[in-house]
């Protein structure tokens, strides 16, 4: 019996359809789709190729690269990613296949690159939610915590280095704080890919992604301490601050 995938909460505007042993998720623009195929067997390469046949038997893409990930999510035993060239119509494709208990969980993504850029967060949400139906997250308590020694830190360094190369990330810097002390600072890759400038733990990064959450948290603390208000104009605190539009500057 082929195991089922856990229920997935659809992002707004997405639809879900079960068809011919596969589950198809379509975006607000139906040309963008995520197809999930669960099948028996542990050959992830074959699972990906077989999955594409179910999507469109007449147009099976040829992978330019096969990437076994350095580590898989806890729900799976191993993971394989297939990368493809963007075709002349600017259609993007990617395939990820996970192994769990003798079954492959294959996720096939395809759609116009311009639409994917608009929906990338929603696509990641769906793809990341694919788990076996009987999977339960590991529950950890403070009693499970360990003191990170050099062996652990070396494994973390190696994991980050391999992951950066496999996923083609230009540069990564990480820090780990345990019991109030920085136990690891590590940087790998390049701050400037064209100039091959090495990334270091002192390299300044552009603000984005998770740093926005930290910014919001720090601002909330300042508000709770009565040092600023939510409607305090930025120019009251930093008179030199400017956006391209004076009107937008005044409103921020």
Coordinates of N, CA and C in Angstrom, one line a residue:
X1 N 0.9 -1.2 0.0 CA 0.0 0.0 0.0 C 0.9 1.2 0.0
X2 N 0.7 2.1 -1.0 CA 1.5 3.3 -1.0 C 1.1 4.3 0.1
X3 N 2.0 4.7 0.9 CA 1.6 5.7 2.0 C 1.2 7.0 1.4
X4 N 0.3 7.7 2.2 CA -0.2 9.0 1.8 C 0.7 10.1 2.3
X5 N 0.6 11.3 1.7 CA 1.3 12.4 2.2 C 0.3 13.1 3.3
X6 N 0.9 13.8 4.2 CA 0.2 14.5 5.2 C -0.6 15.7 4.5
X7 N -1.7 16.1 5.1 CA -2.5 17.1 4.6 C -1.7 18.4 4.5
X8 N -1.9 19.2 3.4 CA -1.2 20.4 3.2 C -2.2 21.6 3.2
X9 N -1.9 22.6 3.9 CA -2.8 23.8 3.9 C -2.4 24.6 2.7
X10 N -3.4 24.8 1.8 CA -3.1 25.5 0.5 C -3.0 27.0 0.8
X11 N -2.0 27.6 0.1 CA -2.0 29.1 0.2 C -3.2 29.7 -0.6
X12 N -3.5 30.9 -0.3 CA -4.7 31.6 -1.0 C -4.5 31.5 -2.5
X13 N -5.6 31.1 -3.2 CA -5.6 31.1 -4.7 C -5.1 29.8 -5.3
X14 N -4.6 28.9 -4.5 CA -4.1 27.6 -5.0 C -5.2 26.6 -5.0
X15 N -5.1 25.6 -5.9 CA -6.1 24.5 -5.9 C -5.3 23.1 -5.8
X16 N -6.1 22.1 -5.4 CA -5.5 20.8 -5.3 C -6.4 19.7 -6.0
X17 N -5.7 18.8 -6.7 CA -6.5 17.8 -7.4 C -5.7 16.5 -7.4
X18 N -6.5 15.4 -7.1 CA -5.9 14.1 -7.1 C -6.2 13.4 -8.4
X19 N -5.1 12.9 -9.1 CA -5.3 12.4 -10.4 C -4.3 11.4 -10.8
X20 N -4.7 10.2 -11.2 CA -3.8 9.2 -11.7 C -2.6 8.9 -10.8
X21 N -2.9 8.8 -9.5 CA -1.8 8.4 -8.5 C -0.9 9.6 -8.2
X22 N -1.3 10.8 -8.5 CA -0.5 12.0 -8.2 C -1.4 13.1 -7.6
X23 N -0.8 14.0 -6.9 CA -1.5 15.1 -6.3 C -0.9 16.4 -7.0
X24 N -1.8 17.2 -7.6 CA -1.4 18.3 -8.4 C -1.9 19.6 -7.6
X25 N -0.9 20.5 -7.3 CA -1.2 21.8 -6.8 C -1.0 22.8 -7.8
X26 N -2.0 23.6 -8.1 CA -1.9 24.7 -9.1 C -2.0 26.1 -8.5
X27 N -1.2 27.0 -9.0 CA -1.3 28.4 -8.5 C -2.4 29.2 -9.1
X28 N -2.5 30.4 -8.6 CA -3.6 31.3 -9.2 C -3.4 31.4 -10.8
X29 N -2.2 31.3 -11.3 CA -1.9 31.1 -12.7 C -1.7 29.6 -12.8
X30 N -2.7 28.8 -13.4 CA -2.6 27.4 -13.4 C -1.4 26.8 -14.2
X31 N -0.6 27.7 -14.9 CA 0.6 27.2 -15.6 C 1.7 26.9 -14.6
X32 N 1.6 27.4 -13.4 CA 2.5 27.1 -12.3 C 2.0 25.9 -11.5
X33 N 2.7 24.8 -11.4 CA 2.2 23.7 -10.7 C 3.3 23.0 -9.9
X34 N 2.8 22.3 -8.8 CA 3.7 21.4 -8.0 C 3.0 20.1 -8.0
X35 N 3.6 19.1 -8.5 CA 3.0 17.7 -8.6 C 3.8 16.8 -7.6
X36 N 3.0 16.1 -6.8 CA 3.6 15.1 -5.8 C 3.2 13.7 -6.2
X37 N 4.2 12.9 -6.3 CA 4.0 11.4 -6.7 C 4.7 10.6 -5.6
X38 N 3.9 9.7 -5.0 CA 4.5 8.8 -4.0 C 4.4 7.4 -4.6
X39 N 5.6 6.7 -4.6 CA 5.7 5.4 -5.2 C 6.6 4.5 -4.4
X40 N 6.4 3.2 -4.6 CA 7.3 2.2 -3.9 C 8.6 2.1 -4.6
X41 N 9.7 2.0 -3.8 CA 11.0 1.8 -4.4 C 11.9 2.9 -3.8
X42 N 13.3 2.6 -3.9 CA 14.2 3.5 -3.2 C 15.2 4.2 -4.2
X43 N 14.9 3.9 -5.6 CA 15.8 4.6 -6.6 C 15.2 6.0 -6.9
X44 N 15.8 7.0 -6.3 CA 15.2 8.4 -6.5 C 15.4 8.9 -7.9
X45 N 16.5 8.5 -8.6 CA 16.6 9.0 -10.0 C 15.5 8.5 -10.8
X46 N 15.2 7.2 -10.7 CA 14.1 6.6 -11.5 C 12.7 7.2 -11.0
X47 N 12.6 7.5 -9.7 CA 11.3 8.1 -9.3 C 11.1 9.4 -9.9
X48 N 12.1 10.2 -10.1 CA 12.0 11.6 -10.7 C 11.6 11.4 -12.2
X49 N 12.3 10.5 -12.9 CA 12.0 10.4 -14.3 C 10.6 9.8 -14.5
X50 N 10.2 8.9 -13.6 CA 8.9 8.3 -13.7 C 7.8 9.4 -13.4
X51 N 8.1 10.2 -12.5 CA 7.2 11.3 -12.1 C 6.9 12.3 -13.2
X52 N 8.0 12.6 -14.0 CA 7.8 13.5 -15.1 C 7.0 12.9 -16.2
X53 N 7.1 11.6 -16.4 CA 6.2 10.9 -17.3 C 4.8 11.0 -17.0
X54 N 4.4 11.0 -15.7 CA 3.0 11.2 -15.3 C 2.6 12.7 -15.6
X55 N 3.5 13.6 -15.5 CA 3.2 15.0 -15.7 C 2.9 15.3 -17.2
X56 N 3.9 14.8 -18.0 CA 3.8 15.0 -19.5 C 4.7 14.0 -20.1
X57 N 4.2 12.9 -20.6 CA 5.0 11.8 -21.1 C 5.7 12.2 -22.4
X58 N 5.1 13.2 -23.1 CA 5.7 13.7 -24.4 C 6.8 14.7 -24.2
X59 N 7.0 15.3 -23.1 CA 8.0 16.3 -22.8 C 8.7 16.1 -21.5
X60 N 9.5 15.1 -21.5 CA 10.3 14.7 -20.2 C 11.6 15.5 -20.2
X61 N 11.8 16.4 -19.3 CA 13.0 17.2 -19.3 C 14.3 16.4 -18.9
X62 N 15.4 16.8 -19.4 CA 16.7 16.1 -19.1 C 17.4 16.9 -18.1
X63 N 17.7 16.3 -17.0 CA 18.4 16.9 -15.9 C 19.8 17.3 -16.3
X64 N 20.2 18.6 -16.0 CA 21.6 19.0 -16.2 C 22.5 18.6 -15.1
X65 N 21.9 18.3 -13.9 CA 22.7 18.0 -12.7 C 21.8 17.3 -11.7
X66 N 22.4 16.3 -11.1 CA 21.8 15.5 -10.0 C 22.5 15.9 -8.7
X67 N 21.8 16.3 -7.7 CA 22.4 16.8 -6.5 C 21.9 16.0 -5.2
X68 N 22.6 15.0 -4.7 CA 22.2 14.4 -3.5 C 22.5 15.4 -2.3
X69 N 21.5 15.8 -1.6 CA 21.7 16.8 -0.5 C 22.6 16.2 0.6
X70 N 23.4 17.1 1.3 CA 24.2 16.6 2.3 C 23.5 16.0 3.5
X71 N 22.2 16.4 3.7 CA 21.4 15.9 4.8 C 20.0 16.1 4.4
X72 N 19.1 15.2 4.8 CA 17.7 15.3 4.5 C 16.9 15.7 5.7
X73 N 15.7 16.3 5.5 CA 14.8 16.6 6.6 C 14.5 15.3 7.5
X74 N 14.2 15.5 8.7 CA 14.1 14.4 9.6 C 13.0 13.4 9.2
X75 N 12.0 13.9 8.4 CA 11.0 13.0 7.9 C 11.5 12.0 6.9
X76 N 12.6 12.2 6.3 CA 13.1 11.4 5.2 C 14.6 10.9 5.5
X77 N 14.9 9.8 4.8 CA 16.2 9.2 5.0 C 17.3 9.8 4.1
X78 N 16.9 10.2 2.9 CA 17.8 10.9 2.0 C 17.0 11.6 0.9
X79 N 17.7 12.6 0.3 CA 17.0 13.5 -0.7 C 17.9 13.7 -1.9
X80 N 17.2 13.7 -3.1 CA 17.9 14.0 -4.3 C 17.2 15.1 -5.1
X81 N 18.0 16.0 -5.6 CA 17.5 17.2 -6.3 C 17.9 17.1 -7.8
X82 N 17.0 17.3 -8.7 CA 17.4 17.3 -10.1 C 17.2 18.8 -10.6
X83 N 18.2 19.3 -11.3 CA 18.2 20.7 -11.8 C 18.1 20.6 -13.3
X84 N 17.4 21.6 -13.9 CA 17.1 21.6 -15.3 C 17.4 23.0 -15.9
X85 N 17.7 23.1 -17.2 CA 17.9 24.3 -17.9 C 16.6 25.0 -18.0
X86 N 16.6 26.4 -17.9 CA 15.4 27.1 -18.2 C 15.2 27.2 -19.7
X87 N 14.0 26.7 -20.2 CA 13.9 26.6 -21.7 C 13.6 28.0 -22.3
X88 N 13.5 27.9 -23.7 CA 13.4 29.2 -24.4 C 12.1 30.0 -24.1
X89 N 11.1 29.3 -23.6 CA 9.9 29.9 -23.1 C 9.9 30.4 -21.7
X90 N 11.1 30.4 -21.1 CA 11.4 30.8 -19.7 C 10.5 30.0 -18.7
X91 N 10.4 28.7 -19.0 CA 9.8 27.8 -18.1 C 10.8 27.2 -17.1
X92 N 10.6 27.3 -15.9 CA 11.5 26.7 -14.8 C 11.0 25.4 -14.4
X93 N 11.9 24.4 -14.2 CA 11.6 23.1 -13.7 C 12.6 22.7 -12.6
X94 N 12.1 22.0 -11.6 CA 12.9 21.4 -10.6 C 12.3 20.2 -10.1
X95 N 13.0 19.2 -9.7 CA 12.5 18.0 -9.1 C 13.2 17.6 -7.8
X96 N 12.5 17.2 -6.8 CA 13.1 16.8 -5.5 C 12.4 15.5 -5.1
X97 N 13.2 14.5 -4.8 CA 12.7 13.2 -4.4 C 13.3 12.8 -3.0
X98 N 12.4 12.5 -2.1 CA 12.8 12.0 -0.8 C 12.5 10.5 -0.6
X99 N 13.3 9.9 0.2 CA 13.1 8.5 0.5 C 12.7 8.3 2.0
X100 N 11.6 7.5 2.2 CA 11.1 7.2 3.5 C 10.5 5.8 3.5
X101 N 11.0 4.9 4.3 CA 10.5 3.6 4.5 C 10.2 2.9 3.2
X102 N 11.2 2.9 2.3 CA 11.0 2.2 1.0 C 10.2 2.8 0.0
X103 N 9.8 4.1 0.2 CA 8.9 4.8 -0.8 C 9.6 6.1 -1.1
X104 N 9.4 6.5 -2.4 CA 9.9 7.8 -2.8 C 8.7 8.8 -2.8
X105 N 9.0 10.0 -2.3 CA 8.1 11.1 -2.3 C 8.7 12.2 -3.2
X106 N 8.2 12.2 -4.5 CA 8.8 13.0 -5.5 C 7.9 14.3 -5.7
X107 N 8.6 15.4 -5.8 CA 8.0 16.7 -5.9 C 8.5 17.3 -7.2
X108 N 7.6 17.6 -8.1 CA 7.9 18.2 -9.4 C 7.3 19.6 -9.6
X109 N 8.2 20.5 -9.8 CA 7.8 22.0 -9.9 C 8.1 22.4 -11.3
X110 N 7.1 23.1 -11.9 CA 7.3 23.7 -13.2 C 6.3 24.8 -13.4
X111 N 6.8 25.8 -14.2 CA 6.0 27.0 -14.4 C 6.8 28.1 -15.0
X112 N 6.2 29.2 -15.5 CA 6.9 30.3 -16.0 C 7.7 31.0 -14.9
X113 N 9.0 31.3 -15.3 CA 9.9 31.9 -14.3 C 9.3 33.2 -13.7
X114 N 8.7 34.0 -14.5 CA 8.1 35.3 -13.9 C 7.0 35.0 -12.9
X115 N 6.2 33.9 -13.1 CA 5.2 33.6 -12.1 C 5.8 32.9 -10.9
X116 N 6.8 32.1 -11.1 CA 7.5 31.5 -9.9 C 8.1 32.5 -9.0
X117 N 8.6 33.6 -9.6 CA 9.2 34.7 -8.8 C 8.2 35.3 -7.9
X118 N 7.0 35.5 -8.4 CA 5.9 36.1 -7.6 C 5.4 35.1 -6.5
X119 N 5.5 33.8 -6.8 CA 4.9 32.8 -5.9 C 5.9 32.0 -5.2
X120 N 7.1 32.4 -5.2 CA 8.2 31.5 -4.6 C 8.0 31.1 -3.2
X121 N 7.5 32.1 -2.3 CA 7.3 31.7 -0.9 C 6.1 30.7 -0.8
X122 N 5.1 30.8 -1.6 CA 4.0 29.9 -1.6 C 4.5 28.5 -2.1
X123 N 5.3 28.5 -3.1 CA 5.8 27.2 -3.6 C 6.6 26.5 -2.6
X124 N 7.5 27.3 -1.9 CA 8.4 26.7 -0.9 C 7.5 26.1 0.3
X125 N 6.4 26.8 0.6 CA 5.5 26.4 1.6 C 4.9 25.0 1.3
X126 N 4.5 24.8 0.1 CA 3.9 23.6 -0.3 C 4.9 22.5 -0.4
X127 N 6.0 22.8 -1.0 CA 7.1 21.7 -1.2 C 7.7 21.3 0.1
X128 N 7.8 22.3 1.1 CA 8.3 21.9 2.4 C 7.4 21.2 3.3
X129 N 6.1 21.2 2.9 CA 5.0 20.6 3.7 C 4.8 19.1 3.4
X130 N 5.5 18.7 2.3 CA 5.3 17.3 1.9 C 6.0 16.3 2.9
X131 N 5.2 15.6 3.6 CA 5.7 14.6 4.6 C 4.8 13.3 4.5
X132 N 5.4 12.2 4.9 CA 4.5 11.0 5.1 C 3.4 11.3 6.0
X133 N 2.2 10.7 5.8 CA 1.0 11.0 6.6 C 1.3 10.6 8.1
X134 N 2.1 9.6 8.3 CA 2.3 9.1 9.7 C 3.5 9.7 10.4
X135 N 4.1 10.8 9.7 CA 5.3 11.4 10.3 C 4.9 12.3 11.5
X136 N 5.7 12.2 12.5 CA 5.5 13.1 13.7 C 6.8 13.8 13.9
X137 N 6.8 15.1 14.2 CA 8.1 15.8 14.4 C 8.7 15.4 15.8
X138 N 10.0 15.4 15.8 CA 10.8 15.0 17.0 C 10.6 16.0 18.0
X139 N 10.2 15.6 19.2 CA 10.0 16.6 20.3 C 11.3 16.6 21.2
X140 N 11.8 17.8 21.3 CA 13.0 17.9 22.1 C 12.8 18.8 23.3
X141 N 13.5 18.5 24.4 CA 13.4 19.3 25.7 C 14.8 19.8 26.0
X142 N 14.9 20.6 27.1 CA 16.2 21.0 27.5 C 17.1 19.9 28.0
X143 N 16.5 18.7 28.3 CA 17.2 17.6 28.7 C 18.0 16.9 27.6
X144 N 17.5 17.2 26.3 CA 18.2 16.7 25.2 C 19.3 17.5 24.7
X145 N 19.5 18.7 25.3 CA 20.5 19.6 24.8 C 21.9 19.1 25.1
X146 N 22.9 19.3 24.2 CA 24.3 18.9 24.4 C 25.2 20.1 24.3
X147 N 26.3 20.0 25.0 CA 27.3 21.0 24.8 C 28.1 20.8 23.5
X148 N 28.1 21.8 22.6 CA 28.8 21.6 21.3 C 30.3 21.5 21.5
X149 N 30.8 20.4 21.1 CA 32.3 20.3 21.1 C 32.9 20.5 19.7
X150 N 34.2 20.3 19.6 CA 34.8 20.6 18.3 C 34.4 19.6 17.2
X151 N 34.0 18.4 17.6 CA 33.6 17.4 16.7 C 32.2 17.8 16.1
X152 N 31.3 18.3 16.9 CA 30.0 18.8 16.5 C 30.2 20.0 15.5
X153 N 31.1 20.9 16.0 CA 31.3 22.2 15.2 C 31.9 21.9 13.8
X154 N 32.8 20.9 13.8 CA 33.4 20.5 12.5 C 32.3 19.9 11.5
X155 N 31.4 19.2 12.1 CA 30.3 18.6 11.3 C 29.4 19.7 10.7
X156 N 29.2 20.7 11.6 CA 28.3 21.8 11.2 C 29.0 22.6 10.1
X157 N 30.3 22.9 10.2 CA 31.1 23.6 9.2 C 31.0 22.8 7.9
X158 N 31.2 21.5 7.9 CA 31.2 20.7 6.7 C 29.8 20.7 6.1
X159 N 28.8 20.6 6.9 CA 27.4 20.6 6.4 C 27.1 22.0 5.6
X160 N 27.5 23.1 6.2 CA 27.3 24.4 5.6 C 28.1 24.5 4.3
X161 N 29.3 24.1 4.4 CA 30.2 24.2 3.2 C 29.6 23.3 2.0
X162 N 29.2 22.1 2.3 CA 28.7 21.2 1.3 C 27.4 21.8 0.7
X163 N 26.5 22.2 1.7 CA 25.2 22.7 1.3 C 25.3 23.9 0.4
X164 N 26.3 24.8 0.7 CA 26.5 26.0 -0.1 C 26.9 25.7 -1.5
X165 N 27.8 24.7 -1.7 CA 28.2 24.3 -3.0 C 27.1 23.6 -3.8
X166 N 26.5 22.7 -3.1 CA 25.4 21.9 -3.8 C 24.3 22.8 -4.3
X167 N 23.9 23.8 -3.4 CA 22.7 24.6 -3.7 C 23.2 25.9 -4.5
X168 N 24.5 26.0 -4.8 CA 25.0 27.1 -5.5 C 24.7 28.5 -4.9
X169 N 24.9 28.6 -3.6 CA 24.7 29.8 -2.9 C 26.1 30.5 -2.9
X170 N 26.2 31.8 -3.3 CA 27.5 32.5 -3.4 C 28.2 32.5 -2.1
X171 N 27.6 32.8 -1.0 CA 28.3 32.9 0.3 C 27.4 32.8 1.5
X172 N 27.9 32.2 2.5 CA 27.1 31.9 3.8 C 28.0 32.3 5.0
X173 N 27.4 33.0 5.9 CA 28.1 33.2 7.2 C 27.1 32.8 8.3
X174 N 27.6 32.0 9.3 CA 26.7 31.6 10.4 C 27.4 31.8 11.8
X175 N 26.6 31.9 12.8 CA 27.1 32.0 14.2 C 26.2 31.2 15.0
X176 N 26.8 30.5 16.0 CA 26.0 29.7 17.0 C 26.4 30.2 18.4
X177 N 25.3 30.6 19.1 CA 25.5 31.0 20.5 C 24.9 29.9 21.4
X178 N 25.7 29.5 22.4 CA 25.2 28.5 23.4 C 25.5 29.0 24.8
X179 N 24.5 29.0 25.6 CA 24.7 29.5 27.0 C 25.3 30.8 27.1
X180 N 24.9 31.7 26.2 CA 25.4 33.1 26.2 C 26.7 33.3 25.6
X181 N 27.3 32.3 25.0 CA 28.7 32.4 24.4 C 28.6 32.1 23.0
X182 N 29.4 32.8 22.2 CA 29.5 32.4 20.7 C 30.5 31.3 20.6
X183 N 30.0 30.1 20.2 CA 30.8 28.9 20.2 C 31.3 28.6 18.7
X184 N 30.6 29.3 17.7 CA 31.1 29.1 16.4 C 30.8 30.3 15.5
X185 N 31.8 30.8 14.8 CA 31.6 31.8 13.7 C 32.3 31.2 12.5
X186 N 31.5 31.1 11.4 CA 32.0 30.4 10.2 C 31.5 31.1 9.0
X187 N 32.4 31.3 8.0 CA 32.0 31.9 6.7 C 32.6 31.1 5.6
X188 N 31.8 30.9 4.5 CA 32.3 30.2 3.4 C 31.7 30.8 2.1
X189 N 32.5 30.7 1.0 CA 32.1 31.3 -0.2 C 32.6 32.7 -0.5
X190 N 31.8 33.5 -1.2 CA 32.3 34.8 -1.7 C 31.4 35.9 -1.4
X191 N 32.0 37.0 -1.0 CA 31.2 38.3 -0.8 C 30.9 38.9 -2.2
X192 N 31.8 38.7 -3.1 CA 31.6 39.2 -4.5 C 32.1 38.0 -5.4
X193 N 31.1 37.4 -6.1 CA 31.4 36.3 -6.9 C 32.2 36.6 -8.1
X194 N 32.0 37.7 -8.7 CA 32.7 38.1 -9.9 C 34.2 38.4 -9.6
X195 N 34.4 39.1 -8.5 CA 35.8 39.4 -8.1 C 36.4 38.3 -7.2
X196 N 35.6 37.3 -6.9 CA 36.1 36.2 -6.1 C 36.6 36.7 -4.7
X197 N 35.9 37.7 -4.2 CA 36.3 38.2 -2.9 C 35.7 37.3 -1.8
X198 N 36.6 36.7 -0.9 CA 36.1 35.8 0.1 C 35.1 36.4 1.0
X199 N 34.2 35.7 1.5 CA 33.2 36.1 2.5 C 33.9 35.8 3.9
X200 N 33.8 36.7 4.8 CA 34.3 36.5 6.1 C 33.2 36.7 7.2
X201 N 33.5 36.4 8.4 CA 32.6 36.6 9.5 C 32.4 38.1 9.8
X202 N 33.2 39.0 9.2 CA 33.1 40.4 9.4 C 32.4 41.1 8.2
X203 N 32.0 40.3 7.1 CA 31.4 40.9 6.0 C 30.0 41.4 6.3
X204 N 29.7 42.7 5.9 CA 28.4 43.2 6.1 C 27.5 42.7 5.1
X205 N 26.3 42.3 5.5 CA 25.2 41.7 4.6 C 24.1 42.7 4.4
X206 N 23.5 42.7 3.2 CA 22.3 43.5 3.0 C 21.2 43.0 3.9
X207 N 20.3 43.9 4.3 CA 19.2 43.6 5.2 C 18.1 42.9 4.3
X208 N 17.6 41.8 4.8 CA 16.6 41.0 4.1 C 16.2 39.8 4.8
X209 N 15.2 39.1 4.4 CA 14.7 37.8 4.9 C 14.5 37.9 6.4
X210 N 15.2 37.0 7.1 CA 15.0 36.8 8.6 C 15.4 38.1 9.4
X211 N 16.3 38.9 8.8 CA 16.7 40.1 9.5 C 15.6 41.1 9.7
X212 N 14.6 41.0 8.8 CA 13.4 41.9 9.0 C 12.6 41.5 10.2
X213 N 12.6 40.2 10.5 CA 11.9 39.8 11.8 C 12.6 40.3 13.0
X214 N 14.0 40.2 13.0 CA 14.7 40.7 14.1 C 14.5 42.2 14.2
X215 N 14.5 42.9 13.1 CA 14.3 44.4 13.1 C 13.0 44.7 13.8
X216 N 11.9 44.0 13.4 CA 10.6 44.2 14.0 C 10.6 43.9 15.5
X217 N 11.3 42.8 15.9 CA 11.3 42.5 17.3 C 12.1 43.6 18.1
X218 N 13.2 44.1 17.6 CA 13.9 45.1 18.3 C 13.1 46.4 18.4
X219 N 12.4 46.7 17.3 CA 11.6 47.9 17.3 C 10.4 47.8 18.4
X220 N 9.8 46.6 18.4 CA 8.8 46.3 19.4 C 9.3 46.5 20.8
X221 N 10.5 46.1 21.1 CA 11.1 46.2 22.4 C 11.3 47.7 22.8
X222 N 11.7 48.5 21.8 CA 11.9 50.0 22.0 C 10.5 50.6 22.3
X223 N 9.5 50.1 21.6 CA 8.1 50.7 21.8 C 7.7 50.3 23.2
X224 N 7.9 49.1 23.6 CA 7.5 48.7 25.0 C 8.2 49.4 26.1
X225 N 9.4 49.9 25.8 CA 10.2 50.6 26.7 C 9.9 52.1 26.7
X226 N 9.0 52.5 25.8 CA 8.6 53.9 25.6 C 9.6 54.8 25.0
X227 N 10.6 54.2 24.3 CA 11.6 55.1 23.7 C 11.2 55.6 22.3
X228 N 10.4 54.8 21.6 CA 9.8 55.3 20.4 C 8.3 54.9 20.3
X229 N 7.6 55.4 19.4 CA 6.2 54.9 19.1 C 6.1 54.3 17.7
X230 N 5.1 53.5 17.5 CA 4.9 52.9 16.2 C 4.8 53.9 15.1
X231 N 4.2 55.1 15.4 CA 4.1 56.1 14.4 C 5.1 57.2 14.4
X232 N 6.2 56.9 15.1 CA 7.3 57.9 15.1 C 8.0 58.0 13.7
X233 N 8.0 59.1 13.1 CA 8.7 59.2 11.8 C 10.2 58.9 11.9
X234 N 10.6 58.1 10.9 CA 12.1 57.7 10.9 C 13.0 59.0 10.9
X235 N 12.5 60.0 10.2 CA 13.3 61.2 10.1 C 13.4 62.0 11.5
X236 N 12.6 61.6 12.4 CA 12.7 62.2 13.8 C 13.9 61.6 14.5
X237 N 14.2 60.4 14.1 CA 15.4 59.6 14.8 C 16.6 59.8 13.9
X238 N 16.5 59.8 12.6 CA 17.6 59.9 11.7 C 17.3 61.0 10.7
X239 N 17.5 62.2 10.9 CA 17.2 63.3 10.0 C 17.8 63.2 8.6
X240 N 18.9 62.4 8.5 CA 19.5 62.3 7.2 C 18.9 61.2 6.3
X241 N 17.9 60.4 6.9 CA 17.3 59.3 6.2 C 16.5 59.8 5.0
X242 N 16.7 59.2 3.8 CA 16.0 59.6 2.6 C 15.6 58.4 1.8
X243 N 14.4 58.4 1.2 CA 14.0 57.4 0.2 C 14.0 58.2 -1.1
X244 N 13.8 57.5 -2.2 CA 13.8 58.2 -3.5 C 12.7 59.3 -3.6
X245 N 11.5 59.0 -3.0 CA 10.4 59.9 -3.0 C 10.3 60.6 -1.7
X246 N 10.3 62.0 -1.7 CA 10.2 62.7 -0.4 C 8.9 62.4 0.3
X247 N 7.8 62.1 -0.5 CA 6.5 61.8 0.0 C 6.6 60.5 0.8
X248 N 7.3 59.5 0.2 CA 7.4 58.2 0.9 C 8.3 58.4 2.2
X249 N 9.3 59.2 2.1 CA 10.2 59.4 3.2 C 9.4 60.0 4.4
X250 N 8.5 60.9 4.2 CA 7.7 61.5 5.2 C 6.8 60.6 5.9
X251 N 6.3 59.6 5.1 CA 5.3 58.6 5.6 C 5.9 57.5 6.4
X252 N 7.2 57.2 6.3 CA 7.8 56.0 6.9 C 8.0 56.2 8.4

